[in-house]
Structures are given as structure tokens and as C-alpha cells.
PDB file of C-alpha atoms in Angstrom:
ATOM      1  CA  MET A   1     130.652  -9.400 -75.052  1.00  0.00           C
ATOM      2  CA  ASN A   2     130.791  -8.206 -71.438  1.00  0.00           C
ATOM      3  CA  ILE A   3     130.486 -10.399 -68.331  1.00  0.00           C
ATOM      4  CA  TRP A   4     126.774  -9.747 -67.834  1.00  0.00           C
ATOM      5  CA  GLU A   5     125.924 -10.584 -71.450  1.00  0.00           C
ATOM      6  CA  GLN A   6     127.800 -13.880 -71.083  1.00  0.00           C
ATOM      7  CA  ILE A   7     125.943 -14.657 -67.845  1.00  0.00           C
ATOM      8  CA  GLU A   8     122.586 -13.748 -69.397  1.00  0.00           C
ATOM      9  CA  LYS A   9     123.129 -16.290 -72.195  1.00  0.00           C
ATOM     10  CA  LYS A  10     123.166 -19.064 -69.565  1.00  0.00           C
ATOM     11  CA  ILE A  11     119.776 -18.174 -68.056  1.00  0.00           C
ATOM     12  CA  ARG A  12     116.952 -20.410 -69.280  1.00  0.00           C
ATOM     13  CA  ASP A  13     113.269 -19.534 -69.594  1.00  0.00           C
ATOM     14  CA  PHE A  14     110.558 -21.986 -68.560  1.00  0.00           C
ATOM     15  CA  PRO A  15     107.110 -20.790 -69.619  1.00  0.00           C
ATOM     16  CA  ASP A  16     104.132 -21.554 -67.376  1.00  0.00           C
ATOM     17  CA  PHE A  17     106.279 -22.599 -64.398  1.00  0.00           C
ATOM     18  CA  PRO A  18     105.440 -22.936 -61.552  1.00  0.00           C
ATOM     19  CA  LYS A  19     101.989 -21.953 -62.824  1.00  0.00           C
ATOM     20  CA  LYS A  20     100.372 -20.822 -66.054  1.00  0.00           C
ATOM     21  CA  GLY A  21     101.292 -17.297 -67.070  1.00  0.00           C
ATOM     22  CA  ILE A  22     104.639 -17.253 -65.246  1.00  0.00           C
ATOM     23  CA  MET A  23     107.930 -17.156 -67.167  1.00  0.00           C
ATOM     24  CA  PHE A  24     110.428 -18.814 -64.817  1.00  0.00           C
ATOM     25  CA  LYS A  25     114.028 -17.597 -65.134  1.00  0.00           C
ATOM     26  CA  ASP A  26     116.385 -20.473 -64.302  1.00  0.00           C
ATOM     27  CA  VAL A  27     119.834 -19.289 -63.207  1.00  0.00           C
ATOM     28  CA  LEU A  28     121.084 -22.769 -62.301  1.00  0.00           C
ATOM     29  CA  PRO A  29     122.839 -23.346 -65.680  1.00  0.00           C
ATOM     30  CA  ILE A  30     125.319 -20.647 -64.604  1.00  0.00           C
ATOM     31  CA  PHE A  31     126.516 -23.039 -61.910  1.00  0.00           C
ATOM     32  CA  LEU A  32     126.796 -25.990 -64.318  1.00  0.00           C
ATOM     33  CA  ASP A  33     129.553 -24.172 -66.172  1.00  0.00           C
ATOM     34  CA  PRO A  34     132.576 -23.393 -63.967  1.00  0.00           C
ATOM     35  CA  ASN A  35     133.628 -20.536 -66.271  1.00  0.00           C
ATOM     36  CA  SER A  36     130.214 -18.867 -66.035  1.00  0.00           C
ATOM     37  CA  HIS A  37     130.133 -19.398 -62.285  1.00  0.00           C
ATOM     38  CA  GLU A  38     133.549 -17.758 -61.955  1.00  0.00           C
ATOM     39  CA  LEU A  39     132.467 -14.896 -64.240  1.00  0.00           C
ATOM     40  CA  LEU A  40     129.419 -14.279 -62.047  1.00  0.00           C
ATOM     41  CA  ILE A  41     131.464 -14.170 -58.850  1.00  0.00           C
ATOM     42  CA  THR A  42     134.134 -11.976 -60.471  1.00  0.00           C
ATOM     43  CA  GLY A  43     131.471  -9.651 -61.886  1.00  0.00           C
ATOM     44  CA  LEU A  44     129.770  -9.213 -58.520  1.00  0.00           C
ATOM     45  CA  VAL A  45     133.074  -8.695 -56.682  1.00  0.00           C
ATOM     46  CA  ASN A  46     134.165  -6.115 -59.280  1.00  0.00           C
ATOM     47  CA  TYR A  47     130.799  -4.382 -59.011  1.00  0.00           C
ATOM     48  CA  VAL A  48     131.140  -4.055 -55.236  1.00  0.00           C
ATOM     49  CA  GLN A  49     134.745  -2.869 -55.398  1.00  0.00           C
ATOM     50  CA  ASN A  50     134.581  -0.639 -58.471  1.00  0.00           C
ATOM     51  CA  GLU A  51     131.009   0.447 -59.252  1.00  0.00           C
ATOM     52  CA  MET A  52     129.985   0.853 -55.614  1.00  0.00           C
ATOM     53  CA  LYS A  53     133.417   2.365 -54.944  1.00  0.00           C
ATOM     54  CA  LEU A  54     133.825   0.446 -51.700  1.00  0.00           C
ATOM     55  CA  ALA A  55     137.552   0.763 -51.088  1.00  0.00           C
ATOM     56  CA  ASN A  56     136.845   0.350 -47.376  1.00  0.00           C
ATOM     57  CA  LEU A  57     135.123  -2.952 -46.641  1.00  0.00           C
ATOM     58  CA  ASP A  58     135.073  -2.441 -42.869  1.00  0.00           C
ATOM     59  CA  ASN A  59     131.757  -3.617 -41.427  1.00  0.00           C
ATOM     60  CA  VAL A  60     130.515  -4.771 -44.845  1.00  0.00           C
ATOM     61  CA  VAL A  61     128.421  -7.946 -44.667  1.00  0.00           C
ATOM     62  CA  ILE A  62     126.946  -9.933 -47.549  1.00  0.00           C
ATOM     63  CA  CYS A  63     123.459 -11.320 -46.872  1.00  0.00           C
ATOM     64  CA  GLY A  64     122.041 -13.953 -49.205  1.00  0.00           C
ATOM     65  CA  ILE A  65     118.322 -14.629 -49.456  1.00  0.00           C
ATOM     66  CA  GLU A  66     117.208 -18.264 -49.285  1.00  0.00           C
ATOM     67  CA  SER A  67     117.874 -20.163 -51.341  1.00  0.00           C
ATOM     68  CA  ARG A  68     119.539 -18.986 -54.519  1.00  0.00           C
ATOM     69  CA  GLY A  69     121.305 -16.133 -52.767  1.00  0.00           C
ATOM     70  CA  PHE A  70     123.207 -18.929 -51.018  1.00  0.00           C
ATOM     71  CA  LEU A  71     124.650 -20.107 -54.357  1.00  0.00           C
ATOM     72  CA  PHE A  72     126.824 -17.053 -54.928  1.00  0.00           C
ATOM     73  CA  GLY A  73     126.639 -14.850 -51.832  1.00  0.00           C
ATOM     74  CA  PRO A  74     129.151 -16.897 -49.800  1.00  0.00           C
ATOM     75  CA  ALA A  75     131.643 -16.975 -52.691  1.00  0.00           C
ATOM     76  CA  VAL A  76     131.413 -13.201 -53.154  1.00  0.00           C
ATOM     77  CA  ALA A  77     131.827 -12.691 -49.395  1.00  0.00           C
ATOM     78  CA  ALA A  78     134.865 -14.987 -49.333  1.00  0.00           C
ATOM     79  CA  LYS A  79     136.514 -13.146 -52.247  1.00  0.00           C
ATOM     80  CA  LEU A  80     135.871  -9.804 -50.532  1.00  0.00           C
ATOM     81  CA  LYS A  81     136.981 -11.263 -47.178  1.00  0.00           C
ATOM     82  CA  VAL A  82     133.775 -10.144 -45.460  1.00  0.00           C
ATOM     83  CA  PRO A  83     131.177 -12.146 -43.501  1.00  0.00           C
ATOM     84  CA  PHE A  84     128.235 -13.926 -45.117  1.00  0.00           C
ATOM     85  CA  VAL A  85     124.879 -14.015 -43.313  1.00  0.00           C
ATOM     86  CA  PRO A  86     121.938 -16.100 -44.556  1.00  0.00           C
ATOM     87  CA  ILE A  87     118.406 -14.705 -44.650  1.00  0.00           C
ATOM     88  CA  ARG A  88     116.158 -17.725 -44.294  1.00  0.00           C
ATOM     89  CA  LYS A  89     112.524 -18.719 -44.248  1.00  0.00           C
ATOM     90  CA  ALA A  90     111.073 -18.667 -40.734  1.00  0.00           C
ATOM     91  CA  GLY A  91     111.894 -21.645 -38.528  1.00  0.00           C
ATOM     92  CA  LYS A  92     115.142 -22.637 -40.288  1.00  0.00           C
ATOM     93  CA  LEU A  93     117.683 -20.877 -38.056  1.00  0.00           C
ATOM     94  CA  PRO A  94     118.654 -21.759 -34.479  1.00  0.00           C
ATOM     95  CA  GLY A  95     119.007 -19.223 -31.693  1.00  0.00           C
ATOM     96  CA  GLU A  96     117.386 -15.845 -31.287  1.00  0.00           C
ATOM     97  CA  CYS A  97     116.125 -14.509 -34.602  1.00  0.00           C
ATOM     98  CA  VAL A  98     114.551 -11.355 -35.943  1.00  0.00           C
ATOM     99  CA  THR A  99     111.491 -12.023 -38.129  1.00  0.00           C
ATOM    100  CA  LYS A 100     109.836 -10.000 -40.874  1.00  0.00           C
ATOM    101  CA  SER A 101     106.521 -11.107 -42.389  1.00  0.00           C
ATOM    102  CA  TYR A 102     105.467  -9.924 -45.821  1.00  0.00           C
ATOM    103  CA  ASN A 103     102.646 -10.424 -48.294  1.00  0.00           C
ATOM    104  CA  LEU A 104     102.856 -12.549 -51.417  1.00  0.00           C
ATOM    105  CA  GLU A 105     100.470 -12.738 -54.352  1.00  0.00           C
ATOM    106  CA  TYR A 106      99.095 -15.936 -52.850  1.00  0.00           C
ATOM    107  CA  GLY A 107      99.432 -15.410 -49.095  1.00  0.00           C
ATOM    108  CA  GLN A 108     102.041 -14.444 -46.546  1.00  0.00           C
ATOM    109  CA  ASP A 109     105.573 -15.555 -45.741  1.00  0.00           C
ATOM    110  CA  SER A 110     108.246 -14.689 -43.176  1.00  0.00           C
ATOM    111  CA  LEU A 111     112.008 -14.291 -43.286  1.00  0.00           C
ATOM    112  CA  GLN A 112     114.478 -14.489 -40.427  1.00  0.00           C
ATOM    113  CA  VAL A 113     118.057 -13.638 -39.605  1.00  0.00           C
ATOM    114  CA  GLN A 114     119.962 -14.579 -36.467  1.00  0.00           C
ATOM    115  CA  LEU A 115     120.069 -11.579 -34.161  1.00  0.00           C
ATOM    116  CA  SER A 116     123.752 -12.186 -33.354  1.00  0.00           C
ATOM    117  CA  SER A 117     124.715 -12.094 -37.063  1.00  0.00           C
ATOM    118  CA  LEU A 118     124.190  -8.388 -37.706  1.00  0.00           C
ATOM    119  CA  LYS A 119     124.713  -5.313 -35.557  1.00  0.00           C
ATOM    120  CA  SER A 120     124.437  -1.564 -35.620  1.00  0.00           C
ATOM    121  CA  GLY A 121     127.155  -0.172 -37.880  1.00  0.00           C
ATOM    122  CA  ASP A 122     127.158  -3.137 -40.252  1.00  0.00           C
ATOM    123  CA  ARG A 123     126.850  -2.154 -43.912  1.00  0.00           C
ATOM    124  CA  VAL A 124     124.891  -4.861 -45.697  1.00  0.00           C
ATOM    125  CA  ILE A 125     124.745  -5.893 -49.343  1.00  0.00           C
ATOM    126  CA  ILE A 126     121.772  -8.196 -49.953  1.00  0.00           C
ATOM    127  CA  MET A 127     122.016 -10.732 -52.791  1.00  0.00           C
ATOM    128  CA  ASP A 128     119.427 -12.865 -54.540  1.00  0.00           C
ATOM    129  CA  ASP A 129     119.034 -14.432 -57.940  1.00  0.00           C
ATOM    130  CA  LEU A 130     116.016 -12.487 -59.164  1.00  0.00           C
ATOM    131  CA  LEU A 131     114.036  -9.312 -58.517  1.00  0.00           C
ATOM    132  CA  ALA A 132     110.410  -9.571 -59.592  1.00  0.00           C
ATOM    133  CA  THR A 133     107.810  -7.617 -57.610  1.00  0.00           C
ATOM    134  CA  GLY A 134     110.348  -6.767 -54.902  1.00  0.00           C
ATOM    135  CA  GLY A 135     108.392  -8.212 -51.972  1.00  0.00           C
ATOM    136  CA  THR A 136     111.082 -10.597 -50.746  1.00  0.00           C
ATOM    137  CA  MET A 137     113.872  -8.066 -51.268  1.00  0.00           C
ATOM    138  CA  SER A 138     111.904  -5.332 -49.507  1.00  0.00           C
ATOM    139  CA  ALA A 139     111.206  -7.653 -46.566  1.00  0.00           C
ATOM    140  CA  SER A 140     114.910  -8.552 -46.458  1.00  0.00           C
ATOM    141  CA  CYS A 141     115.846  -4.864 -46.305  1.00  0.00           C
ATOM    142  CA  ASP A 142     113.355  -4.305 -43.493  1.00  0.00           C
ATOM    143  CA  LEU A 143     114.732  -7.347 -41.678  1.00  0.00           C
ATOM    144  CA  VAL A 144     118.311  -6.068 -41.892  1.00  0.00           C
ATOM    145  CA  LYS A 145     117.211  -2.654 -40.590  1.00  0.00           C
ATOM    146  CA  LEU A 146     115.450  -4.311 -37.636  1.00  0.00           C
ATOM    147  CA  THR A 147     118.883  -5.527 -36.469  1.00  0.00           C
ATOM    148  CA  GLY A 148     120.256  -1.972 -36.496  1.00  0.00           C
ATOM    149  CA  ALA A 149     122.400  -2.583 -39.589  1.00  0.00           C
ATOM    150  CA  ASP A 150     122.247  -0.435 -42.731  1.00  0.00           C
ATOM    151  CA  VAL A 151     121.477  -1.647 -46.262  1.00  0.00           C
ATOM    152  CA  LEU A 152     124.102  -0.482 -48.748  1.00  0.00           C
ATOM    153  CA  ALA A 153     122.755  -2.221 -51.834  1.00  0.00           C
ATOM    154  CA  CYS A 154     120.615  -5.030 -53.218  1.00  0.00           C
ATOM    155  CA  LEU A 155     122.250  -7.055 -55.996  1.00  0.00           C
ATOM    156  CA  VAL A 156     120.514  -9.593 -58.244  1.00  0.00           C
ATOM    157  CA  ILE A 157     121.434 -11.587 -61.323  1.00  0.00           C
ATOM    158  CA  VAL A 158     118.090 -11.052 -63.107  1.00  0.00           C
ATOM    159  CA  GLU A 159     115.592  -8.225 -62.818  1.00  0.00           C
ATOM    160  CA  LEU A 160     112.114  -8.501 -64.296  1.00  0.00           C
ATOM    161  CA  SER A 161     111.936  -4.735 -64.799  1.00  0.00           C
ATOM    162  CA  PHE A 162     108.371  -4.778 -66.139  1.00  0.00           C
ATOM    163  CA  LEU A 163     107.223  -5.789 -62.627  1.00  0.00           C
ATOM    164  CA  GLU A 164     108.879  -2.664 -61.178  1.00  0.00           C
ATOM    165  CA  GLY A 165     110.405  -4.476 -58.204  1.00  0.00           C
ATOM    166  CA  GLN A 166     112.873  -1.649 -57.645  1.00  0.00           C
ATOM    167  CA  ARG A 167     109.979   0.618 -56.747  1.00  0.00           C
ATOM    168  CA  SER A 168     109.381  -1.419 -53.611  1.00  0.00           C
ATOM    169  CA  GLU A 169     112.943  -0.520 -52.534  1.00  0.00           C
ATOM    170  CA  GLU A 170     112.581   3.239 -52.974  1.00  0.00           C
TER     171      GLU A 170
END
């Protein structure tokens, strides 16, 4: 069994949460088991180094999307010895921020990043727990680009492929 199959076994399904018709994918059990947590971090680090073929990590930055991207993004960044930058909901970061608003099924939301955190020439890997419709990830990519940085990749633990969230990134 490979790393990703072991990780997948830890993910729990909660039908009709947070509302009827939604199948919630709970990744938190990964973090209850230190071995699974370590496997996740190792798997993501190996993916960046080997699959993405990033021998040169100069100017690479890991961005984690609030809030579950904060659970593993900093650990991956630390292992790679690159900076971690949080992407947060509007109004949660001090200082000058760049903001990107985006539409949700049920309204609108906004994400922010501190302007001083990213710069032109930075090569950003965005991390989150789940890719569904792609709205939050797409907004995060746009946000990173607004700072002048480039998006190298978007990495998630779970993808709900039937919702075609990757299409919003194309």
C-alpha cells in the first residue's frame, strides 16, 4: 500500500454535513495518528522534490489556505527549508494586504495575503486539504498573482473530481 492509500484510509465521510446533500470529507483523523501525519508530510515533501522535480528551491514559498492548509503547509515548508505564507479570510491579517473576492454557492467571500509576504520572482506552491469546485483555490491563485509571484502548483489531500475543481485552475 502506498503513502496516499494509507492517508486515504484515515479520511472520514460525514453525510449531510454541513447541510443535506453534502458529503463532508474529514481529514482531521490524519493528525490524530502521528504516523499518518508524518506520512502526509513526507509524501508532500517527496512530491515537491521528486514529482515536481524541484531540485532548486530558490524563491519557492509554500502558501496554506485557511484553515486546514495551516495544518500541514508549515511542516512541509519547514522540511523543505522554504518560507510559509498563510492565505487567510479577509480581516485576519495585520498590515497591508492584497485581497481577492470570489463567489461561493451561497454568497461571496474574500481572501487576503500580506503584501510583504510575497514578491515578484517567488515561486508559490498553494496547499489546502480539499479541492471541490475550485473556487477557493482559484481565488488563492489569483491572489498570489496579484502580488507579482508565480503559482507553481496547487496541492491538496483530497480532490472531489466529480466537481471538476481542476477546471477552474486551467
